[in-house]
Coordinates of C-alpha atoms in Angstrom, one line a residue:
Chain A
X174 CA -1.9 152.9 57.4
X175 CA 0.3 152.1 60.6
X176 CA 2.3 154.3 62.9
X177 CA 4.9 152.0 62.1
X178 CA 8.4 152.4 62.9
X179 CA 10.5 150.4 60.1
X180 CA 8.7 151.8 57.2
X181 CA 12.2 152.9 56.3
X182 CA 13.0 149.6 55.6
X183 CA 10.5 149.0 52.1
X184 CA 8.5 146.2 51.6
X185 CA 10.0 142.8 50.5
X186 CA 13.7 144.1 51.3
X187 CA 15.1 141.5 53.2
X188 CA 15.5 141.9 56.9
X189 CA 17.1 138.3 57.5
X190 CA 15.0 138.2 60.5
X191 CA 17.5 140.9 62.2
X192 CA 14.9 143.3 63.1
X193 CA 13.8 143.3 66.6
X194 CA 10.3 143.5 67.6
X195 CA 8.6 146.4 68.9
X196 CA 8.7 147.1 72.8
X197 CA 5.5 146.5 74.2
X198 CA 4.5 149.8 75.7
X199 CA 2.3 149.5 78.7
X200 CA 0.4 152.1 79.9
X201 CA 0.8 154.5 77.1
X202 CA -3.0 155.1 76.9
X203 CA -4.6 154.8 73.2
X204 CA -3.9 151.5 71.3
X205 CA -0.6 149.8 71.1
X206 CA 0.4 149.5 67.2
X207 CA 2.4 146.5 65.6
X208 CA 3.1 146.8 62.0
X209 CA 0.8 145.5 59.4
X210 CA -1.7 147.8 61.4
X211 CA -2.1 145.2 64.0
X212 CA -2.9 146.1 67.4
X213 CA -1.2 144.7 70.2
X214 CA -3.0 142.5 72.8
X215 CA -2.0 144.6 75.8
X216 CA -1.2 148.5 76.5
X217 CA -3.8 151.1 75.9
X218 CA -7.1 150.3 77.9
X219 CA -6.7 147.4 80.5
X220 CA -9.6 145.1 79.5
X221 CA -10.3 143.0 82.9
X222 CA -12.6 140.4 80.9
X223 CA -9.5 139.7 78.0
X224 CA -7.5 139.2 81.5
X225 CA -9.6 136.7 83.1
X226 CA -10.3 134.6 80.1
X227 CA -6.6 134.8 79.3
X228 CA -5.5 133.2 83.1
X229 CA -8.3 130.9 83.1
X230 CA -7.2 129.4 79.9
X231 CA -5.1 126.6 79.7
X232 CA -1.5 127.2 78.2
X233 CA 1.8 126.3 76.6
X234 CA 3.9 127.5 79.4
X235 CA 3.6 126.8 83.5
X236 CA 4.1 129.8 85.2
X237 CA 5.2 130.0 88.7
X238 CA 5.2 133.6 90.3
X239 CA 7.3 135.7 87.9
X240 CA 9.2 132.8 85.5
X241 CA 7.7 131.3 82.8
X242 CA 8.5 127.7 82.2
X243 CA 8.6 126.2 79.3
X244 CA 6.6 123.3 78.5
X245 CA 7.0 120.3 75.8
X246 CA 4.8 121.1 72.7
X247 CA 3.4 117.9 70.7
X248 CA 1.6 119.3 67.5
X249 CA -0.1 117.6 64.6
X250 CA -1.1 119.4 61.5
X251 CA -2.6 116.8 58.5
X252 CA -0.1 116.6 55.7
X253 CA 2.8 118.3 57.7
X254 CA 2.7 115.8 60.2
X255 CA 3.9 115.9 64.1
X256 CA 6.0 118.2 66.0
X257 CA 7.7 118.2 69.2
X258 CA 9.4 120.9 70.8
X259 CA 9.8 123.1 73.9
X260 CA 7.9 126.0 74.0
X261 CA 11.2 127.9 75.0
X262 CA 11.4 128.2 71.1
X263 CA 9.1 131.2 70.9
X264 CA 10.8 133.2 72.7
X265 CA 7.9 134.3 74.6
X266 CA 7.0 137.8 77.3
X267 CA 5.3 137.8 80.5
X268 CA 1.9 137.3 78.7
X269 CA 3.2 134.4 76.4
X270 CA 3.2 136.0 73.3
X271 CA 6.4 134.8 71.5
X272 CA 8.3 136.8 69.4
X273 CA 9.7 133.9 67.6
X274 CA 7.5 131.3 65.0
X275 CA 8.8 127.5 64.9
X276 CA 7.9 125.5 61.6
X277 CA 5.1 127.4 61.2
X278 CA 3.5 127.5 65.2
X279 CA 3.6 131.1 67.1
X280 CA 2.7 131.5 70.7
X281 CA -0.3 133.8 71.2
X282 CA -1.1 134.3 74.9
X283 CA 0.0 131.3 76.1
X284 CA -1.4 128.9 73.5
X285 CA 0.2 127.9 70.5
X286 CA -1.7 129.0 67.4
X287 CA -0.6 128.3 63.0
X288 CA 0.4 130.5 60.8
X289 CA -2.2 129.7 58.1
X290 CA -0.2 130.5 54.6
X291 CA 1.7 127.8 53.1
X292 CA 4.5 130.4 52.1
X293 CA 5.4 131.6 55.1
X294 CA 9.1 129.4 56.2
X295 CA 9.5 126.5 57.8
X296 CA 12.4 125.8 60.7
X297 CA 12.8 129.4 63.7
X298 CA 12.0 132.5 62.4
X299 CA 12.6 135.9 64.3
X300 CA 11.1 138.8 64.9
X301 CA 7.5 138.0 64.2
X302 CA 4.9 140.1 65.8
X303 CA 1.3 139.0 67.2
X304 CA -2.0 140.6 67.5
X305 CA -5.3 141.3 66.4
X306 CA -6.9 143.1 63.0
X307 CA -9.2 145.4 63.0
X308 CA -12.0 142.8 63.0
X309 CA -10.7 141.2 66.2
X310 CA -9.0 138.6 64.5
X311 CA -5.7 137.1 65.4
X312 CA -3.0 138.0 63.3
X313 CA 0.7 137.9 62.7
X314 CA 2.8 140.5 60.7
X315 CA 6.0 139.3 59.6
X316 CA 8.4 141.6 57.0
X317 CA 5.4 143.7 57.1
X318 CA 3.2 140.8 55.7
X319 CA -0.1 139.9 57.6
X320 CA -0.4 136.0 57.8
X321 CA -3.7 134.8 59.8
X322 CA -2.9 132.7 62.4
X323 CA -5.8 129.7 63.6
X324 CA -6.3 128.1 66.9
X325 CA -5.9 124.5 68.3
X326 CA -8.9 122.4 67.3
X327 CA -11.3 121.9 69.6
X328 CA -14.0 119.0 70.0
X329 CA -16.9 121.7 71.1
X330 CA -18.5 121.3 67.7
X331 CA -18.3 124.9 67.2
X332 CA -20.8 125.7 70.3
X333 CA -17.7 128.1 72.1
X334 CA -16.2 129.6 68.8
X335 CA -13.9 126.7 67.8
X336 CA -14.1 123.6 66.1
X337 CA -11.5 121.4 64.0
X338 CA -9.1 124.1 62.7
X339 CA -5.4 122.7 60.6
X340 CA -3.9 121.6 63.3
X341 CA -4.1 120.0 66.7
X342 CA -2.4 120.5 70.1
X343 CA -1.7 117.6 72.3
X344 CA 0.9 119.3 74.1
X345 CA 1.7 118.7 77.5
X346 CA 0.3 121.8 78.8
X347 CA 0.0 123.5 82.1
X348 CA -3.1 121.8 83.1
X349 CA -1.5 118.4 81.6
X350 CA 1.0 119.4 84.1
X351 CA -1.2 119.9 87.1
X352 CA -3.3 116.6 86.3
X353 CA 0.1 114.7 86.6
X354 CA 1.5 116.7 89.6
X355 CA -1.7 115.6 91.7
X356 CA -1.8 112.5 90.3
X357 CA 1.4 111.7 91.6
X358 CA 0.7 113.4 94.6
X359 CA -2.5 111.2 95.2
X360 CA -0.4 108.7 94.6
X361 CA 2.4 108.9 97.0
X362 CA -0.1 110.0 99.7
X363 CA -2.6 107.4 99.6
X364 CA -0.1 104.5 99.3
X365 CA 2.0 105.9 102.5
X366 CA -2.1 105.8 104.5
X367 CA -2.1 102.3 102.9
X368 CA 0.7 100.7 104.1
X369 CA 0.3 102.2 107.5
X370 CA -3.2 100.7 107.7
X371 CA -1.9 97.4 106.4
X372 CA 1.2 97.2 108.9
X373 CA -0.8 98.3 111.8
X374 CA -5.2 98.9 111.7
X375 CA -5.7 99.3 115.2
X376 CA -3.4 102.2 115.4
X377 CA -4.6 105.7 115.9
X378 CA -4.7 107.9 112.7
X379 CA -1.7 110.1 112.9
X380 CA -0.4 113.2 110.0
X381 CA -1.9 113.0 106.6
X382 CA -3.7 109.8 107.5
X383 CA -5.8 111.9 110.5
X384 CA -6.4 114.5 107.6
X385 CA -7.6 112.0 105.2
X386 CA -9.3 109.6 107.0
X387 CA -12.5 111.7 108.4
X388 CA -13.1 112.6 104.3
X389 CA -12.8 108.7 103.4
X390 CA -15.2 108.0 105.9
X391 CA -17.7 110.5 105.2
X392 CA -18.1 110.1 101.6
X393 CA -18.1 106.2 102.4
X394 CA -21.2 106.3 105.4
X395 CA -22.8 109.6 103.9
X396 CA -22.4 109.1 100.1
X397 CA -21.9 105.2 99.2
X398 CA -23.7 103.3 101.9
X399 CA -26.8 105.3 102.1
X400 CA -27.5 105.4 97.8
X401 CA -25.5 102.3 97.1
X402 CA -26.4 100.2 100.1
X403 CA -24.8 96.5 100.5
X404 CA -23.2 97.1 96.8
X405 CA -21.0 100.1 97.6
X406 CA -17.7 98.1 98.5
X407 CA -17.8 97.7 94.3
X408 CA -17.8 101.0 93.8
X409 CA -15.4 102.6 96.3
X410 CA -12.4 102.6 94.7
X411 CA -14.3 104.7 91.6
X412 CA -15.8 107.0 93.7
X413 CA -13.3 108.0 96.0
X414 CA -11.1 108.5 92.8
X415 CA -13.2 111.2 91.5
X416 CA -13.7 113.0 94.9
X417 CA -10.2 112.8 95.6
X418 CA -8.7 113.7 92.0
X419 CA -11.3 116.9 91.5
X420 CA -10.6 117.6 95.3
X421 CA -7.1 117.8 95.0
X422 CA -7.2 119.5 91.7
X423 CA -9.2 122.4 93.0
X424 CA -7.0 122.6 96.0
X425 CA -4.1 122.7 93.3
X426 CA -5.7 125.4 91.2
X427 CA -6.2 127.7 94.5
X428 CA -2.6 128.0 95.6
X429 CA -1.2 131.5 94.8
X430 CA 1.4 132.2 92.4
X431 CA 1.9 128.1 91.2
X432 CA 0.4 128.8 88.2
X433 CA -2.9 129.2 89.3
X434 CA -4.0 126.3 86.7
X435 CA -7.9 125.9 86.3
X436 CA -8.3 122.1 85.2
X437 CA -11.7 121.3 87.0
X438 CA -12.7 124.7 85.3
X439 CA -11.7 123.3 82.0
X440 CA -14.7 122.2 80.2
X441 CA -12.7 119.3 78.5
X442 CA -11.5 118.0 81.6
X443 CA -15.0 118.1 83.5
X444 CA -16.7 116.4 80.7
X445 CA -14.1 113.6 80.8
X446 CA -15.3 112.9 84.2
X447 CA -19.0 113.3 83.4
X448 CA -18.4 110.7 80.5
X449 CA -16.7 108.4 82.9
X450 CA -19.6 109.0 85.2
X451 CA -22.2 108.2 82.4
X452 CA -20.3 104.9 81.6
X453 CA -20.2 103.5 84.9
X454 CA -23.6 104.4 85.8
X455 CA -25.4 103.0 82.4
X456 CA -22.6 99.8 82.4
X457 CA -23.9 99.2 85.7
X458 CA -27.5 99.6 85.2
X459 CA -30.1 96.6 85.5
X460 CA -33.1 95.3 83.9
X461 CA -35.2 97.8 86.6
X462 CA -33.5 100.8 85.7
X463 CA -34.1 100.2 81.8
X464 CA -37.1 99.5 82.4
X465 CA -38.2 102.8 84.2
X466 CA -36.2 104.9 81.4
X467 CA -38.0 102.8 78.8
X468 CA -41.3 101.7 79.8
X469 CA -42.3 103.3 83.1
X470 CA -44.1 100.6 84.9
X471 CA -47.2 101.5 87.0
X472 CA -48.5 104.5 84.4
X473 CA -51.3 104.8 82.0
X474 CA -49.8 104.1 78.4
X475 CA -50.6 107.8 76.9
X476 CA -48.0 108.8 79.9
X477 CA -45.5 106.4 78.9
X478 CA -45.3 108.1 75.3
X479 CA -44.5 111.4 77.1
X480 CA -42.4 109.6 79.9
X481 CA -40.1 107.9 77.6
X482 CA -38.8 110.7 75.6
X483 CA -38.1 112.8 78.9
X484 CA -36.4 110.3 80.7
X485 CA -34.0 109.1 77.8
X486 CA -33.2 112.9 77.4
X487 CA -32.3 112.6 80.8
X488 CA -29.8 110.1 80.5
X489 CA -27.7 112.8 78.9
X490 CA -28.8 115.9 80.7
X491 CA -27.3 114.3 83.8
X492 CA -23.8 114.2 82.6
X493 CA -23.8 117.0 80.9
X494 CA -25.1 119.1 83.8
X495 CA -22.4 117.3 85.9
X496 CA -19.6 118.8 84.0
X497 CA -21.3 122.1 83.3
X498 CA -21.7 122.7 87.4
X499 CA -17.8 121.9 88.4
X500 CA -16.7 123.8 85.3
X501 CA -18.8 127.0 85.8
X502 CA -18.5 126.9 90.0
X503 CA -14.8 126.5 89.7
X504 CA -14.1 128.9 86.6
X505 CA -16.3 131.2 88.5
X506 CA -14.2 131.4 91.4
X507 CA -11.0 131.9 89.3
X508 CA -12.7 134.9 87.5
X509 CA -13.8 136.4 90.4
X510 CA -10.3 136.6 91.8
X511 CA -8.9 138.0 89.0
X512 CA -11.7 140.9 88.6
X513 CA -10.6 141.6 92.1
X514 CA -7.2 142.1 91.5
X515 CA -8.1 143.6 88.0
X516 CA -9.2 146.6 90.3
X517 CA -6.0 147.7 91.0
X518 CA -4.9 148.0 87.3
X519 CA -8.6 149.7 86.9
X520 CA -8.2 152.2 89.6
X521 CA -4.6 152.6 89.0
X522 CA -5.4 153.2 85.2
X523 CA -2.4 150.6 84.3
X524 CA 0.4 152.3 86.1
X525 CA -0.4 155.7 85.4
X526 CA -2.3 156.5 88.7
X527 CA -0.1 155.2 91.8
X528 CA -2.6 156.8 94.3
X529 CA -6.0 154.9 92.8
X530 CA -3.3 151.8 92.5
X531 CA -2.2 152.1 96.2
X532 CA -6.0 153.1 97.5
X533 CA -7.3 150.1 95.8
X534 CA -5.2 147.7 96.8
X535 CA -5.8 147.0 100.3
X536 CA -9.7 146.8 99.9
X537 CA -8.7 144.3 96.8
X538 CA -6.4 142.2 99.0
X539 CA -9.1 141.9 101.7
X540 CA -11.4 141.0 99.3
X541 CA -9.6 138.3 97.4
X542 CA -8.7 136.8 100.6
X543 CA -12.6 136.5 101.7
X544 CA -13.0 135.0 98.1
X545 CA -10.3 132.4 98.2
X546 CA -11.6 131.3 101.7
X547 CA -14.8 130.6 100.2
X548 CA -13.5 129.1 97.1
X549 CA -12.1 127.1 99.7
X550 CA -15.2 125.9 100.9
X551 CA -16.5 125.6 97.1
X552 CA -13.8 123.1 96.1
X553 CA -14.5 120.7 98.8
X554 CA -18.8 120.9 98.1
X555 CA -17.9 120.6 94.3
X556 CA -16.2 117.6 94.7
X557 CA -18.7 116.4 97.0
X558 CA -21.3 117.6 95.0
X559 CA -19.8 115.8 91.9
X560 CA -19.2 112.7 93.7
X561 CA -23.0 112.2 95.5
X562 CA -24.8 113.0 92.1
X563 CA -22.9 110.3 91.1
X564 CA -23.4 108.3 93.5
X565 CA -27.2 108.9 93.0
X566 CA -27.6 108.0 89.8
X567 CA -25.5 105.2 89.9
X568 CA -27.9 104.0 93.1
X569 CA -30.9 104.8 90.7
X570 CA -29.3 102.4 88.0
X571 CA -28.3 99.9 90.6
X572 CA -31.6 99.5 93.1
X573 CA -33.5 96.1 93.1
X574 CA -36.8 96.3 92.6
X575 CA -38.2 95.3 95.9
X576 CA -36.4 98.7 97.3
X577 CA -39.2 101.1 96.3
X578 CA -42.4 99.3 96.0
X579 CA -45.4 100.9 96.7
X580 CA -43.9 104.3 95.3
X581 CA -46.1 104.1 92.6
Chain B
X173 CA -28.1 143.6 70.8
X174 CA -27.8 139.3 71.4
X175 CA -25.4 140.1 73.9
X176 CA -27.4 142.2 76.3
X177 CA -30.5 139.9 75.7
X178 CA -28.7 137.1 76.5
X179 CA -27.7 139.0 79.9
X180 CA -30.8 139.6 80.9
X181 CA -31.8 136.1 80.7
X182 CA -28.9 134.9 82.6
X183 CA -30.1 137.3 84.9
X184 CA -33.8 136.0 85.3
X185 CA -32.2 132.6 85.5
X186 CA -30.1 133.7 88.4
X187 CA -32.8 135.1 90.2
X188 CA -34.6 131.6 89.9
X189 CA -31.9 129.6 91.3
X190 CA -31.4 132.4 93.9
X191 CA -35.1 131.7 95.0
X192 CA -34.9 128.1 94.6
X193 CA -31.6 127.9 97.2
X194 CA -33.0 130.5 99.7
X195 CA -36.2 128.1 99.9
X196 CA -33.8 125.2 100.4
X197 CA -31.4 127.2 102.9
X198 CA -34.7 128.3 104.9
X199 CA -36.4 125.2 105.2
X200 CA -33.1 123.4 106.1
X201 CA -32.3 126.1 108.7
X202 CA -35.8 125.2 110.2
X203 CA -35.7 121.6 109.9
X204 CA -32.5 121.6 111.5
X205 CA -33.7 124.2 114.6
X206 CA -36.8 121.2 114.9
X207 CA -34.8 118.1 114.9
X208 CA -30.8 119.1 115.2
X209 CA -30.0 115.7 115.9
X210 CA -30.7 114.9 111.8
X211 CA -28.4 117.6 111.1
X212 CA -26.1 115.4 108.7
X213 CA -28.9 113.7 106.7
X214 CA -30.6 117.3 106.2
X215 CA -27.1 119.0 105.4
X216 CA -26.5 116.4 102.6
X217 CA -29.8 116.4 101.0
X218 CA -29.8 120.1 101.1
X219 CA -26.5 120.4 99.2
X220 CA -28.0 117.4 96.9
X221 CA -31.1 119.4 96.0
X222 CA -29.2 122.7 95.5
X223 CA -26.5 121.5 93.4
X224 CA -29.6 119.9 91.2
X225 CA -31.1 123.7 90.9
X226 CA -27.7 125.3 90.3
X227 CA -27.8 122.4 87.6
X228 CA -31.2 124.3 86.1
X229 CA -29.8 127.9 86.3
X230 CA -26.5 126.5 84.8
X231 CA -28.2 125.0 81.7
X232 CA -29.4 128.6 81.4
X233 CA -26.7 130.5 81.4
X234 CA -24.8 128.1 79.1
X235 CA -27.2 128.3 76.5
X236 CA -27.0 132.7 77.3
X237 CA -23.3 132.6 76.1
X238 CA -24.2 130.1 73.3
X239 CA -26.7 132.8 72.4
X240 CA -24.6 135.9 73.2

């Protein structure tokens, strides 16, 4: 059934884990075949779409240039309990696919998957082959036996093909490392700047202070003050944290060869930010705000019946679009850059046509540089847009009635 | 089949957003030309409305993904 060069072993024979995994033959053309009739993720025709999705996804490896730095894995499976280990246990290759299994977990394309079979041995198991079966499901071959793999649980309620599976992944992933890094950078930079204001408020800004002060003042004067009026000081810490955290993560993901982490292009991350915005807006909403939502004053009763459900829906649509906007903009930017780089592999036919690869690399580099310049702009604009929209929702929630008398 | 219909829907949503953004951009340029001193206000309002239009297009695109 498979062009498998281990057939001399015969089924059921004990390999005691000493046989080496197949060497992935890149660029041979045709589909790379693993044991048990599995298809490898790599080799064969280059798939730019799959490559792009692989690179924008979160991973249990932090890749800096050619090095894949292992990260701590924290996984929980109901009935089996917690597992703590480093992802180096998986002995992954450059694509993040491991050849070892550990306690029933394997690494497939950078993300942890669990072997969905109770008979699979615990502990370190060498010589597993990970690929996908003929239906495209992720699966693993070990000692000529096929094991299905399941992905980690996601909280998307099945909307994006995820859902609750057999295990939960609480690992310190690439995105978490990026968040911690940006958090620490922000903490030290802002503390240094703040202490300089404290020691001598009248000195002209210099260095980092000179870079941050105009941005800070811009958000304060152009965003916070016009929408929030006299209450603006109360919300400045929240708005500034939002803006600079999003901006920092946007820029962090832009640095080439530094993992290219896609934190603000992760729907879970943007959804958490939007939930914070939702909570802050609705906790601070005053009487007039709720009156406008549930019983719009100044319109006939039959209009109110139509308006109330729309306004109530609007309460939830606002944070949802906040999350989606940031997610889609940043993800699209990352994907476009990856697709541009993919042109080299498409025209070079995965390394078999060097002339195509060399020829296409020059326009590709130029296009990528142009795109990254635009993305630099988008990093600022999206951080600004998220902040200004949150502020405008907040402003609508806290404004006094007399602020728009005569508006209706 | 579902995927190709979703792709058409995605394209239509992007056309709508494109028309909206073009109209904002054009009107904002006109406004700035008439009143260069109000450039700051016009710019931030332009970005705000552009973001809202984008939101409508994004909802369409995400639903297109869900259908596909």
